[in-house]
Amino acid sequence: MKKFFLIIIIFSTSFYLSIELIGDKLIKNKLEQNISIALNRDVSIDKLNIDYLIGEADITGVTLLNKKFEGYLAQIESIKLNLDTFSLYTDNIIINNVVIENIKLNYYFNFSDQIISDNVRSLERDLKNKNSTSQSNKYFNIKNLDAKNISLSMISPDLEFSKTLRLDDLNFNNIGNTSKSKNYKDILKDFFNTTAEYVRQKVLSENFFDTLEKLNPKQIENKVKDKLKDKLKKLIK
């Protein structure tokens, strides 16, 4: 009888550990794939650990790469979730609370050939594009989400400018991709649009981008860049 119970314990422990190890890896790979498709950008996750017994998950080292600029658009150090862990294996994922901490955002911009280019406008377009959607048939809803310690770095390699600012913490309720949720893509789109407008107001005059786009780059582009560099350098001091 003792051997029987011992075998049951060993089998149960082995089965649970298998779910922990194999399940975490499968979910991590699926998350990377689905988020990459949804945002039309490469997304990587360093580690994902799920505690199925207490209903918690820890994600560390999330990176969202740029498409036309070097480096990353966003980097997240830590994400902690409270959820129904076994709902991960169903079509409706139940997430009670999410805390995202230590978020680094990079706003890249350049002025060249009469065009102002940055790494946010293209993301906004992709979020509006109905074709850039996840192929997963899973639905999720996050009851509460807090984003803490957010920094924004404004970077222009062409203009030799770099400055980092602190953003306010964020809170969202009832977001996801269900019929009753606030669409997570709309939330992201609004956030990045607000961030871009914040950069415009903080770094440049209200109509600065529009003015630059009307200039003749063949005649005065270098002068414009020099003036812009001087304007940006004053912000660093």
mmCIF file of C-alpha atoms in Angstrom:
data_model
loop_
_atom_site.group_PDB
_atom_site.id
_atom_site.type_symbol
_atom_site.label_atom_id
_atom_site.label_comp_id
_atom_site.label_asym_id
_atom_site.label_seq_id
_atom_site.Cartn_x
_atom_site.Cartn_y
_atom_site.Cartn_z
ATOM 1 C CA MET A 1 0.000 0.000 0.000
ATOM 2 C CA LYS A 2 2.834 2.398 0.863
ATOM 3 C CA LYS A 3 4.450 1.668 -2.488
ATOM 4 C CA PHE A 4 1.167 2.398 -4.230
ATOM 5 C CA PHE A 5 0.839 5.814 -2.599
ATOM 6 C CA LEU A 6 4.516 6.519 -3.265
ATOM 7 C CA ILE A 7 4.035 5.738 -6.950
ATOM 8 C CA ILE A 8 0.968 7.987 -7.063
ATOM 9 C CA ILE A 9 2.909 10.832 -5.414
ATOM 10 C CA ILE A 10 5.869 10.431 -7.751
ATOM 11 C CA PHE A 11 3.607 10.266 -10.817
ATOM 12 C CA SER A 12 1.591 13.303 -9.727
ATOM 13 C CA THR A 13 4.730 15.311 -8.983
ATOM 14 C CA SER A 14 6.285 14.360 -12.315
ATOM 15 C CA PHE A 15 3.074 15.238 -14.160
ATOM 16 C CA TYR A 16 2.846 18.623 -12.442
ATOM 17 C CA LEU A 17 6.496 19.432 -13.161
ATOM 18 C CA SER A 18 5.987 18.440 -16.790
ATOM 19 C CA ILE A 19 3.066 20.856 -17.061
ATOM 20 C CA GLU A 20 5.148 23.571 -15.402
ATOM 21 C CA LEU A 21 8.166 23.134 -17.693
ATOM 22 C CA ILE A 22 6.604 22.184 -21.017
ATOM 23 C CA GLY A 23 3.482 24.322 -20.536
ATOM 24 C CA ASP A 24 5.478 27.474 -19.761
ATOM 25 C CA LYS A 25 7.643 27.032 -22.842
ATOM 26 C CA LEU A 26 4.676 26.427 -25.145
ATOM 27 C CA ILE A 27 2.766 29.416 -23.782
ATOM 28 C CA LYS A 28 5.856 31.653 -24.018
ATOM 29 C CA ASN A 29 6.396 30.723 -27.683
ATOM 30 C CA LYS A 30 2.706 31.218 -28.465
ATOM 31 C CA LEU A 31 2.673 34.608 -26.734
ATOM 32 C CA GLU A 32 5.693 35.794 -28.710
ATOM 33 C CA GLN A 33 4.110 34.632 -31.955
ATOM 34 C CA ASN A 34 0.665 36.134 -31.354
ATOM 35 C CA ILE A 35 1.912 39.508 -30.080
ATOM 36 C CA SER A 36 4.396 39.758 -32.969
ATOM 37 C CA ILE A 37 1.592 39.156 -35.475
ATOM 38 C CA ALA A 38 -0.808 41.554 -33.740
ATOM 39 C CA LEU A 39 1.744 44.410 -33.636
ATOM 40 C CA ASN A 40 3.515 43.487 -36.879
ATOM 41 C CA ARG A 41 6.858 43.659 -35.060
ATOM 42 C CA ASP A 42 9.227 41.133 -33.540
ATOM 43 C CA VAL A 43 8.520 40.533 -29.865
ATOM 44 C CA SER A 44 10.719 38.457 -27.576
ATOM 45 C CA ILE A 45 10.258 37.270 -23.976
ATOM 46 C CA ASP A 46 13.234 36.241 -21.864
ATOM 47 C CA LYS A 47 11.424 34.240 -19.198
ATOM 48 C CA LEU A 48 7.891 33.156 -18.323
ATOM 49 C CA ASN A 49 7.041 31.311 -15.146
ATOM 50 C CA ILE A 50 3.520 30.184 -14.232
ATOM 51 C CA ASP A 51 2.503 28.932 -10.796
ATOM 52 C CA TYR A 52 -0.644 26.957 -11.571
ATOM 53 C CA LEU A 53 -1.475 26.282 -7.927
ATOM 54 C CA ILE A 54 -1.730 29.895 -6.742
ATOM 55 C CA GLY A 55 -2.766 31.385 -10.096
ATOM 56 C CA GLU A 56 0.177 33.705 -10.717
ATOM 57 C CA ALA A 57 2.526 34.291 -13.632
ATOM 58 C CA ASP A 58 5.797 36.231 -13.911
ATOM 59 C CA ILE A 59 7.138 37.501 -17.229
ATOM 60 C CA THR A 60 10.526 39.193 -17.513
ATOM 61 C CA GLY A 61 12.475 40.790 -20.335
ATOM 62 C CA VAL A 62 9.845 41.687 -22.936
ATOM 63 C CA THR A 63 11.246 43.506 -25.977
ATOM 64 C CA LEU A 64 9.362 45.065 -28.902
ATOM 65 C CA LEU A 65 11.743 45.791 -31.777
ATOM 66 C CA ASN A 66 11.532 48.643 -34.267
ATOM 67 C CA LYS A 67 10.886 48.047 -37.951
ATOM 68 C CA LYS A 68 12.768 50.887 -39.702
ATOM 69 C CA PHE A 69 15.006 52.064 -36.868
ATOM 70 C CA GLU A 70 17.718 50.269 -34.943
ATOM 71 C CA GLY A 71 17.054 49.056 -31.436
ATOM 72 C CA TYR A 72 13.733 48.615 -29.693
ATOM 73 C CA LEU A 73 10.505 50.599 -29.408
ATOM 74 C CA ALA A 74 9.598 49.240 -25.979
ATOM 75 C CA GLN A 75 11.284 47.160 -23.312
ATOM 76 C CA ILE A 76 9.558 45.850 -20.182
ATOM 77 C CA GLU A 77 11.484 44.514 -17.209
ATOM 78 C CA SER A 78 8.684 42.781 -15.315
ATOM 79 C CA ILE A 79 5.029 41.744 -15.726
ATOM 80 C CA LYS A 80 3.129 40.064 -12.888
ATOM 81 C CA LEU A 81 -0.291 38.511 -13.492
ATOM 82 C CA ASN A 82 -3.007 37.128 -11.261
ATOM 83 C CA LEU A 83 -5.172 34.814 -13.347
ATOM 84 C CA ASP A 84 -7.061 31.584 -13.710
ATOM 85 C CA THR A 85 -4.018 29.639 -14.903
ATOM 86 C CA PHE A 86 -5.952 26.682 -16.272
ATOM 87 C CA SER A 87 -8.011 29.039 -18.443
ATOM 88 C CA LEU A 88 -4.796 29.371 -20.490
ATOM 89 C CA TYR A 89 -5.735 26.043 -22.041
ATOM 90 C CA THR A 90 -9.256 27.219 -22.949
ATOM 91 C CA ASP A 91 -10.553 29.737 -25.505
ATOM 92 C CA ASN A 92 -11.316 32.361 -22.835
ATOM 93 C CA ILE A 93 -8.414 33.494 -20.672
ATOM 94 C CA ILE A 94 -9.424 35.077 -17.364
ATOM 95 C CA ILE A 95 -6.949 37.665 -16.026
ATOM 96 C CA ASN A 96 -7.801 39.442 -12.777
ATOM 97 C CA ASN A 97 -4.849 41.777 -12.354
ATOM 98 C CA VAL A 98 -1.692 42.789 -14.233
ATOM 99 C CA VAL A 99 1.194 44.909 -12.936
ATOM 100 C CA ILE A 100 3.762 46.059 -15.495
ATOM 101 C CA GLU A 101 6.891 47.644 -14.036
ATOM 102 C CA ASN A 102 9.973 49.404 -15.390
ATOM 103 C CA ILE A 103 8.907 50.241 -18.938
ATOM 104 C CA LYS A 104 11.388 51.875 -21.303
ATOM 105 C CA LEU A 105 10.028 53.492 -24.472
ATOM 106 C CA ASN A 106 12.152 54.793 -27.331
ATOM 107 C CA TYR A 107 10.789 57.476 -29.648
ATOM 108 C CA TYR A 108 13.082 57.624 -32.686
ATOM 109 C CA PHE A 109 12.710 60.445 -35.196
ATOM 110 C CA ASN A 110 14.672 61.866 -38.134
ATOM 111 C CA PHE A 111 14.372 64.620 -40.724
ATOM 112 C CA SER A 112 15.593 63.741 -44.214
ATOM 113 C CA ASP A 113 14.544 64.522 -47.796
ATOM 114 C CA GLN A 114 11.652 66.733 -46.686
ATOM 115 C CA ILE A 115 10.180 63.901 -44.609
ATOM 116 C CA ILE A 116 9.794 63.562 -40.871
ATOM 117 C CA SER A 117 10.016 59.870 -40.004
ATOM 118 C CA ASP A 118 9.579 58.194 -36.640
ATOM 119 C CA ASN A 119 8.971 54.736 -35.189
ATOM 120 C CA VAL A 120 5.508 55.477 -33.772
ATOM 121 C CA ARG A 121 3.496 56.505 -36.844
ATOM 122 C CA SER A 122 4.067 53.177 -38.557
ATOM 123 C CA LEU A 123 2.920 51.340 -35.412
ATOM 124 C CA GLU A 124 -0.243 53.432 -35.338
ATOM 125 C CA ARG A 125 -0.916 52.478 -38.963
ATOM 126 C CA ASP A 126 -0.351 48.788 -38.206
ATOM 127 C CA LEU A 127 -2.718 48.945 -35.240
ATOM 128 C CA LYS A 128 -5.382 50.405 -37.527
ATOM 129 C CA ASN A 129 -4.758 47.738 -40.149
ATOM 130 C CA LYS A 130 -7.280 44.931 -39.740
ATOM 131 C CA ASN A 131 -4.913 42.498 -41.480
ATOM 132 C CA SER A 132 -2.298 42.686 -38.716
ATOM 133 C CA THR A 133 -4.322 40.571 -36.318
ATOM 134 C CA SER A 134 -3.436 37.497 -34.345
ATOM 135 C CA GLN A 135 -4.405 34.196 -35.877
ATOM 136 C CA SER A 136 -5.233 32.805 -32.420
ATOM 137 C CA ASN A 137 -8.866 32.023 -31.605
ATOM 138 C CA LYS A 138 -8.332 32.777 -27.922
ATOM 139 C CA TYR A 139 -10.078 35.627 -26.123
ATOM 140 C CA PHE A 140 -8.906 37.452 -23.026
ATOM 141 C CA ASN A 141 -10.056 40.165 -20.671
ATOM 142 C CA ILE A 142 -7.914 41.981 -18.096
ATOM 143 C CA LYS A 143 -9.995 43.325 -15.223
ATOM 144 C CA ASN A 144 -7.275 45.687 -13.973
ATOM 145 C CA LEU A 145 -3.879 46.721 -15.372
ATOM 146 C CA ASP A 146 -1.296 49.015 -13.772
ATOM 147 C CA ALA A 147 1.798 50.276 -15.610
ATOM 148 C CA LYS A 148 4.462 51.761 -13.333
ATOM 149 C CA ASN A 149 7.821 53.491 -13.685
ATOM 150 C CA ILE A 150 7.622 54.472 -17.364
ATOM 151 C CA SER A 151 10.480 56.313 -19.061
ATOM 152 C CA LEU A 152 10.479 57.802 -22.555
ATOM 153 C CA SER A 153 13.713 58.362 -24.476
ATOM 154 C CA MET A 154 13.565 60.712 -27.443
ATOM 155 C CA ILE A 155 16.324 59.782 -29.874
ATOM 156 C CA SER A 156 17.426 61.159 -33.237
ATOM 157 C CA PRO A 157 20.688 59.616 -34.510
ATOM 158 C CA ASP A 158 20.613 61.903 -37.543
ATOM 159 C CA LEU A 159 20.328 65.009 -35.360
ATOM 160 C CA GLU A 160 22.639 63.664 -32.643
ATOM 161 C CA PHE A 161 19.989 64.138 -29.974
ATOM 162 C CA SER A 162 18.925 62.020 -27.006
ATOM 163 C CA LYS A 163 16.847 62.884 -23.933
ATOM 164 C CA THR A 164 14.932 60.763 -21.415
ATOM 165 C CA LEU A 165 11.757 61.838 -19.651
ATOM 166 C CA ARG A 166 9.562 60.260 -16.977
ATOM 167 C CA LEU A 167 5.897 59.530 -17.784
ATOM 168 C CA ASP A 168 2.998 59.203 -15.357
ATOM 169 C CA ASP A 169 1.880 55.766 -14.195
ATOM 170 C CA LEU A 170 -1.113 54.324 -16.048
ATOM 171 C CA ASN A 171 -4.207 52.369 -15.040
ATOM 172 C CA PHE A 172 -6.676 50.548 -17.301
ATOM 173 C CA ASN A 173 -9.761 48.466 -16.554
ATOM 174 C CA ASN A 174 -11.583 45.838 -18.560
ATOM 175 C CA ILE A 175 -9.322 45.650 -21.616
ATOM 176 C CA GLY A 176 -8.840 42.750 -24.012
ATOM 177 C CA ASN A 177 -10.302 41.350 -27.223
ATOM 178 C CA THR A 178 -13.747 40.126 -26.132
ATOM 179 C CA SER A 179 -17.010 41.755 -27.186
ATOM 180 C CA LYS A 180 -17.358 43.293 -23.709
ATOM 181 C CA SER A 181 -13.750 44.523 -23.418
ATOM 182 C CA LYS A 182 -12.179 47.824 -24.353
ATOM 183 C CA ASN A 183 -10.137 46.848 -27.407
ATOM 184 C CA TYR A 184 -6.486 46.540 -26.388
ATOM 185 C CA LYS A 185 -5.356 47.749 -29.821
ATOM 186 C CA ASP A 186 -7.329 50.977 -29.422
ATOM 187 C CA ILE A 187 -5.752 51.458 -25.987
ATOM 188 C CA LEU A 188 -2.258 50.987 -27.439
ATOM 189 C CA LYS A 189 -2.994 53.247 -30.389
ATOM 190 C CA ASP A 190 -4.283 56.039 -28.148
ATOM 191 C CA PHE A 191 -1.308 55.680 -25.815
ATOM 192 C CA PHE A 192 1.313 55.926 -28.568
ATOM 193 C CA ASN A 193 -0.578 58.755 -30.253
ATOM 194 C CA THR A 194 -0.656 60.664 -26.959
ATOM 195 C CA THR A 195 3.039 59.927 -26.451
ATOM 196 C CA ALA A 196 3.905 61.258 -29.921
ATOM 197 C CA GLU A 197 1.931 64.440 -29.254
ATOM 198 C CA TYR A 198 3.699 64.800 -25.905
ATOM 199 C CA VAL A 199 7.063 64.637 -27.660
ATOM 200 C CA ARG A 200 5.980 67.255 -30.163
ATOM 201 C CA GLN A 201 4.922 69.643 -27.402
ATOM 202 C CA LYS A 202 7.909 68.925 -25.185
ATOM 203 C CA VAL A 203 10.653 69.102 -27.800
ATOM 204 C CA LEU A 204 9.325 71.051 -30.750
ATOM 205 C CA SER A 205 6.946 73.881 -31.445
ATOM 206 C CA GLU A 206 3.370 72.949 -32.284
ATOM 207 C CA ASN A 207 3.750 73.297 -36.074
ATOM 208 C CA PHE A 208 7.439 72.405 -36.323
ATOM 209 C CA PHE A 209 6.967 69.109 -38.179
ATOM 210 C CA ASP A 210 4.552 70.697 -40.645
ATOM 211 C CA THR A 211 6.985 73.538 -41.278
ATOM 212 C CA LEU A 212 9.875 71.181 -41.927
ATOM 213 C CA GLU A 213 7.876 69.118 -44.387
ATOM 214 C CA LYS A 214 7.213 72.234 -46.510
ATOM 215 C CA LEU A 215 10.875 73.174 -46.837
ATOM 216 C CA ASN A 216 13.078 72.488 -49.851
ATOM 217 C CA PRO A 217 15.700 70.056 -48.543
ATOM 218 C CA LYS A 218 18.059 70.572 -51.505
ATOM 219 C CA GLN A 219 18.566 74.208 -50.571
ATOM 220 C CA ILE A 220 18.299 74.465 -46.819
ATOM 221 C CA GLU A 221 18.145 70.998 -45.276
ATOM 222 C CA ASN A 222 21.593 71.293 -43.667
ATOM 223 C CA LYS A 223 20.764 74.707 -42.211
ATOM 224 C CA VAL A 224 17.509 73.407 -40.852
ATOM 225 C CA LYS A 225 19.274 70.450 -39.266
ATOM 226 C CA ASP A 226 21.840 72.738 -37.632
ATOM 227 C CA LYS A 227 19.109 74.941 -36.183
ATOM 228 C CA LEU A 228 17.209 71.907 -35.010
ATOM 229 C CA LYS A 229 20.326 70.495 -33.360
ATOM 230 C CA ASP A 230 20.844 73.762 -31.500
ATOM 231 C CA LYS A 231 17.214 73.745 -30.375
ATOM 232 C CA LEU A 232 17.438 70.176 -29.144
ATOM 233 C CA LYS A 233 20.781 70.669 -27.376
ATOM 234 C CA LYS A 234 19.212 73.411 -25.246
ATOM 235 C CA LEU A 235 16.765 70.837 -23.910
ATOM 236 C CA ILE A 236 19.578 68.625 -22.658
ATOM 237 C CA LYS A 237 21.094 71.355 -20.497
#
